[in-house]
Short mmCIF file of C-alpha atoms in Angstrom, two decimals:
data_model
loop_
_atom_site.label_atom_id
_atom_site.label_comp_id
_atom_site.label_asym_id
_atom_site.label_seq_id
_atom_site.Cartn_x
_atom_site.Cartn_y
_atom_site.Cartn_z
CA UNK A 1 71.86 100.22 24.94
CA UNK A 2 74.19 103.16 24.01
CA UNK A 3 76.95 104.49 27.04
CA UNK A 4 78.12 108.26 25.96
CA UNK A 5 81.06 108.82 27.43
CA UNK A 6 82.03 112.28 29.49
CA UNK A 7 83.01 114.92 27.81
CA UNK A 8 86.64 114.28 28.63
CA UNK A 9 87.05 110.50 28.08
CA UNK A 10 87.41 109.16 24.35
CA UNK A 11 86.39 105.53 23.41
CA UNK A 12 89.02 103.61 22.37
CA UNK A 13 88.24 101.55 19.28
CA UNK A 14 90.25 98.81 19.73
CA UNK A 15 87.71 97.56 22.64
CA UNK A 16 84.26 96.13 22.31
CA UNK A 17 81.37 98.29 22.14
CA UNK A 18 78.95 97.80 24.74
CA UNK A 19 76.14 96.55 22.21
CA UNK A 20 78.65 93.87 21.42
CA UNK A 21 78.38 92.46 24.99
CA UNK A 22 76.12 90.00 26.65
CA UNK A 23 72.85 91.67 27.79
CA UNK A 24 74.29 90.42 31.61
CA UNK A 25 77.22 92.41 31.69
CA UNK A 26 77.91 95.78 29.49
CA UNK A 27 80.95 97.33 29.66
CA UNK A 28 82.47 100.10 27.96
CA UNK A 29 86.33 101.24 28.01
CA UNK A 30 87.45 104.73 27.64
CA UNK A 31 90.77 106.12 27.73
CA UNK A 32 91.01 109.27 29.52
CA UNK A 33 93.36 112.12 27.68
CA UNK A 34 95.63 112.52 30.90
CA UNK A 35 95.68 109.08 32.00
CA UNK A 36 97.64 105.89 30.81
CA UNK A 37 95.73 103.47 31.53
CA UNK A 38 91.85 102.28 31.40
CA UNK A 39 88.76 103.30 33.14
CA UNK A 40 85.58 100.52 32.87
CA UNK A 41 82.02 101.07 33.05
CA UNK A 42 80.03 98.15 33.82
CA UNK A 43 76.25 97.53 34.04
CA UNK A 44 75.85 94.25 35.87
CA UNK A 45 72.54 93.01 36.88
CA UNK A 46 70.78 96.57 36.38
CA UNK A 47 73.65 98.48 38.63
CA UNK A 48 76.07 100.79 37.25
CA UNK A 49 79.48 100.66 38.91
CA UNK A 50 82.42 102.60 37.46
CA UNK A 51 86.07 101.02 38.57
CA UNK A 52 88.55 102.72 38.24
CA UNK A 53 91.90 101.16 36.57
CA UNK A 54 93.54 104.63 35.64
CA UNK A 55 97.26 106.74 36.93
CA UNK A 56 97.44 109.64 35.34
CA UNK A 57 100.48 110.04 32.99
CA UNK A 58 102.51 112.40 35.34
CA UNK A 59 102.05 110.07 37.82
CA UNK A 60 103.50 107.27 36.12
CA UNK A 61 105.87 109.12 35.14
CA UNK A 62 106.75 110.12 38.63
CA UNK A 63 106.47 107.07 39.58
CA UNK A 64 108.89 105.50 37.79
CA UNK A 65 111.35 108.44 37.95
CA UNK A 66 111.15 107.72 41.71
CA UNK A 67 114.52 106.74 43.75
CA UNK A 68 114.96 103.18 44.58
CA UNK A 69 116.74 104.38 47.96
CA UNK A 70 114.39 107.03 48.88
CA UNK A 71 111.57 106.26 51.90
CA UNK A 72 108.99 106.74 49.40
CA UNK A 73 110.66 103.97 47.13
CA UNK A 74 110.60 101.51 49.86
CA UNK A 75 106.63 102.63 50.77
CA UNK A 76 105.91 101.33 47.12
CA UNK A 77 107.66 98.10 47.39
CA UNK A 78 105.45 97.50 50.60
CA UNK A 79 102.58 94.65 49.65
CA UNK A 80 98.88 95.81 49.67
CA UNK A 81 96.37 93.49 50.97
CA UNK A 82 93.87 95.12 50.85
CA UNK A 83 91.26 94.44 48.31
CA UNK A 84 91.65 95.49 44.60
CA UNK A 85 87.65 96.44 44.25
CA UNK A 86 87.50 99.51 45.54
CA UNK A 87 91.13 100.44 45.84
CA UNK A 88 91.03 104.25 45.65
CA UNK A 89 94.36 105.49 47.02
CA UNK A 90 97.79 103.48 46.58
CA UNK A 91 99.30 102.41 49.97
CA UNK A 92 102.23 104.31 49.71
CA UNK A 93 101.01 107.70 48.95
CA UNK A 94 98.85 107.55 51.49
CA UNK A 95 101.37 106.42 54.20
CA UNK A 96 103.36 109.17 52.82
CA UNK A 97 101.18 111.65 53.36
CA UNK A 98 100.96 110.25 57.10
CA UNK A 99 104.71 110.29 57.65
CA UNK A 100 104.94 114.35 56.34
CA UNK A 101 102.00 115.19 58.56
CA UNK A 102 104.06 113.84 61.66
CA UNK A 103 107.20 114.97 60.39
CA UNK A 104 105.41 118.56 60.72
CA UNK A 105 104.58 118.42 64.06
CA UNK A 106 100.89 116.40 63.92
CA UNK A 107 100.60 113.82 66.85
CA UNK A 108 97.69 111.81 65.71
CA UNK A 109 96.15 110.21 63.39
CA UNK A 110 93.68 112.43 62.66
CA UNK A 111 96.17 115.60 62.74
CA UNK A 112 97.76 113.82 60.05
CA UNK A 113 95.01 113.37 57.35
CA UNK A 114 93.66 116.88 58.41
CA UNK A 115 97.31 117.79 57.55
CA UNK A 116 97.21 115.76 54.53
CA UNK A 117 93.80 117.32 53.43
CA UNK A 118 95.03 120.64 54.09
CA UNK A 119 98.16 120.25 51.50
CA UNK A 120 96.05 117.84 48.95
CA UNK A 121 96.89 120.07 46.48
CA UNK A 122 100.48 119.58 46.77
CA UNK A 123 100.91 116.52 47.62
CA UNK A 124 98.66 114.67 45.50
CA UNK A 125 101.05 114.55 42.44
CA UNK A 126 104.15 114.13 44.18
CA UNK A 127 102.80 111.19 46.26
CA UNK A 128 101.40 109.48 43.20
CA UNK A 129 97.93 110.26 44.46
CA UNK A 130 97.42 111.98 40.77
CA UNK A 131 93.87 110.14 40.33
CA UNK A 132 91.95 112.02 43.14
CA UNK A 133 91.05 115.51 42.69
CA UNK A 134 89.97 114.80 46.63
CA UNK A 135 91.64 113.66 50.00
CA UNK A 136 90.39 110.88 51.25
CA UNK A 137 87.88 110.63 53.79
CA UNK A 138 89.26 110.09 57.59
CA UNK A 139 87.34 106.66 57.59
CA UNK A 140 89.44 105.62 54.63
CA UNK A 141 92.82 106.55 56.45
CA UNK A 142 91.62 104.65 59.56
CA UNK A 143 91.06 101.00 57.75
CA UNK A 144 94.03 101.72 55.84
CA UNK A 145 96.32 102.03 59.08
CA UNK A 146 94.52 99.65 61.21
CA UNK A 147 94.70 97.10 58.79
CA UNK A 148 98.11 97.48 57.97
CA UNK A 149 100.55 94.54 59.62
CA UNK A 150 102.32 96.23 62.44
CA UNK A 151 106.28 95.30 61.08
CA UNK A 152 105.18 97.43 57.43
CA UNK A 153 106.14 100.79 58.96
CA UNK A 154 109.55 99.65 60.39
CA UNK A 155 110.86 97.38 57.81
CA UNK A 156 110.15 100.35 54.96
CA UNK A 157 112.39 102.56 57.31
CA UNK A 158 114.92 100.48 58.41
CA UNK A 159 115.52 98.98 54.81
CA UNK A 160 115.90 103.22 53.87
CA UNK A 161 118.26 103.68 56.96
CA UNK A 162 120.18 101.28 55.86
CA UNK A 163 120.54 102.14 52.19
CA UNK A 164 122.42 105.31 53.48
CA UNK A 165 123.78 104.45 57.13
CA UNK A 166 126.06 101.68 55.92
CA UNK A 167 129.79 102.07 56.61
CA UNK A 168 129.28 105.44 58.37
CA UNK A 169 127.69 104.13 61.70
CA UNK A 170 129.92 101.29 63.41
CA UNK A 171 128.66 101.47 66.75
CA UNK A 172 124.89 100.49 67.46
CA UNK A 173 122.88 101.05 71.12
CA UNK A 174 119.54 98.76 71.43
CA UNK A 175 117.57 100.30 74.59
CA UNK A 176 113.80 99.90 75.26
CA UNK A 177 111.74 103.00 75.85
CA UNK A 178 107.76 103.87 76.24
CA UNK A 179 107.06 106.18 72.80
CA UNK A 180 106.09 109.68 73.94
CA UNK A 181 102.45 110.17 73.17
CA UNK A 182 101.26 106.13 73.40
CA UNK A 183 99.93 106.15 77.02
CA UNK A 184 96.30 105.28 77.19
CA UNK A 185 93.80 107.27 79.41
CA UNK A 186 93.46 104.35 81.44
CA UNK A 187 96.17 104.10 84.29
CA UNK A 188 96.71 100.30 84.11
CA UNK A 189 97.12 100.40 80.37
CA UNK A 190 100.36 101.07 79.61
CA UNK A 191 101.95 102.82 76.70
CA UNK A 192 103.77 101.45 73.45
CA UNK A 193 106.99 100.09 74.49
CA UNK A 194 109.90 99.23 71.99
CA UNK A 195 113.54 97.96 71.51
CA UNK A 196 115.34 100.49 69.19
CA UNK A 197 119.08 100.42 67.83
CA UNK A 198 120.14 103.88 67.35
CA UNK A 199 123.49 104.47 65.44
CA UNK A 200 125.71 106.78 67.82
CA UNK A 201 127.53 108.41 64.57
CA UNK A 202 124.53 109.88 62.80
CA UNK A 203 122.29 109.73 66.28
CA UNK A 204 119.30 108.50 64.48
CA UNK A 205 117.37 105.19 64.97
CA UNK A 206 118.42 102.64 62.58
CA UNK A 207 115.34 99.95 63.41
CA UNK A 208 113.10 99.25 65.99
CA UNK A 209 110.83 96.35 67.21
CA UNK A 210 107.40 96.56 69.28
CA UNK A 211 107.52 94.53 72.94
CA UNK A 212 105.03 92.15 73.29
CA UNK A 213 103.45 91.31 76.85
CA UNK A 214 106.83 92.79 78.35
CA UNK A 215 109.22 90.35 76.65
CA UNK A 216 112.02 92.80 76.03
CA UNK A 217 114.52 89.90 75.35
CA UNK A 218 112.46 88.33 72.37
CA UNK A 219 112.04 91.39 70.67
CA UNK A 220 115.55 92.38 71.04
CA UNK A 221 117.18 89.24 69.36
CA UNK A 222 113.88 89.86 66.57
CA UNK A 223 115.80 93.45 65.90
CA UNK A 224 119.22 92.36 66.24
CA UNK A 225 118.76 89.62 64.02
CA UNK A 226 117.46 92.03 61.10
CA UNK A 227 120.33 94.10 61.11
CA UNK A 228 123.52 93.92 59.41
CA UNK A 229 126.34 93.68 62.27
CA UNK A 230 129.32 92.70 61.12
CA UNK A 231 132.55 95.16 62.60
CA UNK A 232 129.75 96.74 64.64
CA UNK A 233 130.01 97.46 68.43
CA UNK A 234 126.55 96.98 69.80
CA UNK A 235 126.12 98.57 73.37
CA UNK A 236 123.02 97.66 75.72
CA UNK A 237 121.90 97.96 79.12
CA UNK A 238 122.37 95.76 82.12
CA UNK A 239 118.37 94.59 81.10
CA UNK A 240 119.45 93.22 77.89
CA UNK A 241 122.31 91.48 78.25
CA UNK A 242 121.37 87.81 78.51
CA UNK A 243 123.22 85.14 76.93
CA UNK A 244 120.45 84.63 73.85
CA UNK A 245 121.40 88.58 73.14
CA UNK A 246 124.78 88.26 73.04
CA UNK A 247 124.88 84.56 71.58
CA UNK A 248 123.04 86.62 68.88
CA UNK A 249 125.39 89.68 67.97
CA UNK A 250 128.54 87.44 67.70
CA UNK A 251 126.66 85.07 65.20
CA UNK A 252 126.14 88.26 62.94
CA UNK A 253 129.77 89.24 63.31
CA UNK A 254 129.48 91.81 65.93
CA UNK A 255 131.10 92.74 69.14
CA UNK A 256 129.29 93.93 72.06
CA UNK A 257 129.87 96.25 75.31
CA UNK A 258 127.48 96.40 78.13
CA UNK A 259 127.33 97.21 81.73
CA UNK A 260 126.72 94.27 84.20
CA UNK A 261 124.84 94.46 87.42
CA UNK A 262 123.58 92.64 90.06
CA UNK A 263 120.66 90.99 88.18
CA UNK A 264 123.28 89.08 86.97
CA UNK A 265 124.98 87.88 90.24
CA UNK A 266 127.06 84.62 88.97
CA UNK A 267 128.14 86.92 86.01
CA UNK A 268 128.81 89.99 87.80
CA UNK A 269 130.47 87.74 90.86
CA UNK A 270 132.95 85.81 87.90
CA UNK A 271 134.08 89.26 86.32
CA UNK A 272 134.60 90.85 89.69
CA UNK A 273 137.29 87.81 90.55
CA UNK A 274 138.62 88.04 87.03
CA UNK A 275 139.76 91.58 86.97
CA UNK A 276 139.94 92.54 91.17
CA UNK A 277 143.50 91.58 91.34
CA UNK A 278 144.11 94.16 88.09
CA UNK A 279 142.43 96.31 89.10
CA UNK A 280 143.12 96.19 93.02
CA UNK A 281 146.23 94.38 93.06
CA UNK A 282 147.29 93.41 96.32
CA UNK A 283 150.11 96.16 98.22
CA UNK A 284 152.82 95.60 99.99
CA UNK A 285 152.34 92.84 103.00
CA UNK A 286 149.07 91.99 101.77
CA UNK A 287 148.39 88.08 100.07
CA UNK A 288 146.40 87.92 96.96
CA UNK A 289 143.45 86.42 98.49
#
């Protein structure tokens, strides 16, 4: 059995031949003149099967030279689960490639890729994508995403938020809001609702947490409890200022501010007879009760 390799792959001598395999399994190694790594052709069983084990050399290269702070640093560090057999595209460029299609304007999914397909060209090699002349196909994108865990997304940009935020933001607002653009078509679905803690300085959000069945509280203390808060002022609403909340920004060295209402009544009713006779002291004639 003889295996001629393309026209643009070499053999690389230091590997077996295939006639110096089993009969079960042939395999041949070439090493492609643009790549650094190796590409294997197996015959197993009668069926040909090429798998792919090959970056090209500017993409290592690019790949190494890239920032440890930047987003696309922290997409790399993110763990792939997904199957090494047939592993085409590498996790980060691809969510990459999602994040710049939203960043210019594209609202779904599918805007995205066809974004991403539209700009293959450049974005393959900056992305790290170097091994695929071609975008992949929409199906690919869609188990890629859908089988992603849900917390991937939003600890890659809150660990990059935080790599430059730092000292410069020192007073933190957690609200919940519906995302724009998450409403289903049917009226007793509802749409994507999350806690976020936006840092007032820089007005950007710094992390954010998905609700779960309507349990704002939970999720709050989740995001809280992933954030650096030490000498930070945290601000809420009169909806998230229960006693596990606040128990939970003075154990991480923070301070908070919030307005309190009458969900609250015992609360409310204790601060209102703290600071009345401050605020309304008693005049002239009057008693303090």
């Amino acid at each position: 059995m003889t295996i001629s390799p393309p026209a643009d792959y070499v053999a690389s001598s230091a590997l077996p031949y295939p006639n110096s395999l089993p009969m079960s399994i042939r395999q041949v190694v070439f090493q492609h003149p643009r790549t650094q790594g190796l590409s294997t052709l197996q015959r197993l069983d009668g069926r040909s099967m090429l798998r792919t084990e090959v970056v090209e050399r500017e993409g290592t290269a690019m790949s190494e030279s890239i920032p440890h702070r930047s987003l696309l640093g922290e997409l790399a560090r993110r763990a792939d689960t997904r199957s090494r057999r047939g592993r085409r595209y590498p996790l980060d460029g691809l969510l990459a490639m999602l994040i710049l299609g939203a960043l210019h304007g594209e609202k779904s999914l599918r805007g995205m890729w066809m974004w991403g397909c539209k700009h293959w060209e450049s974005l393959r090699r900056p992305l790290g994508l170097v091994g695929n002349p071609h975008p992949p196909v929409y199906a690919t994108v869609w188990y890629v995403v859908s089988a992603l865990p849900k917390d991937v997304l939003d600890q890659a940009f809150q660990e990059w938020t935080l790599t430059w935020s730092g000292e410069r933001v020192r007073a933190v607002s957690v609200d919940g809001k519906v995302l724009r653009g998450s409403r289903r078509r049917e009226p007793a679905e509802s749409g994507l609702e999350v806690i976020s803690a936006v840092g007032q300085e820089l007005r950007v959000v710094l992390a954010q947490r998905g609700v779960c069945e309507g349990d704002t509280i939970t999720a709050a203390i989740e995001l809280l409890k992933g954030m650096p808060l030490q000498g930070k002022l945290v601000t809420a609403d009169a909806g998230l200022l229960h006693r596990e909340v606040v128990e939970t920004i003075l154990e991480g060295g923070g301070d908070y501010l919030g307005v309190v209402k009458d969900n609250h009544p015992q609360v409310k009713k204790a601060i209102d007879d703290w600071v009345e006779p401050d605020v309304f002291p008693p005049g002239p004639g009057t008693s303090a009760g």
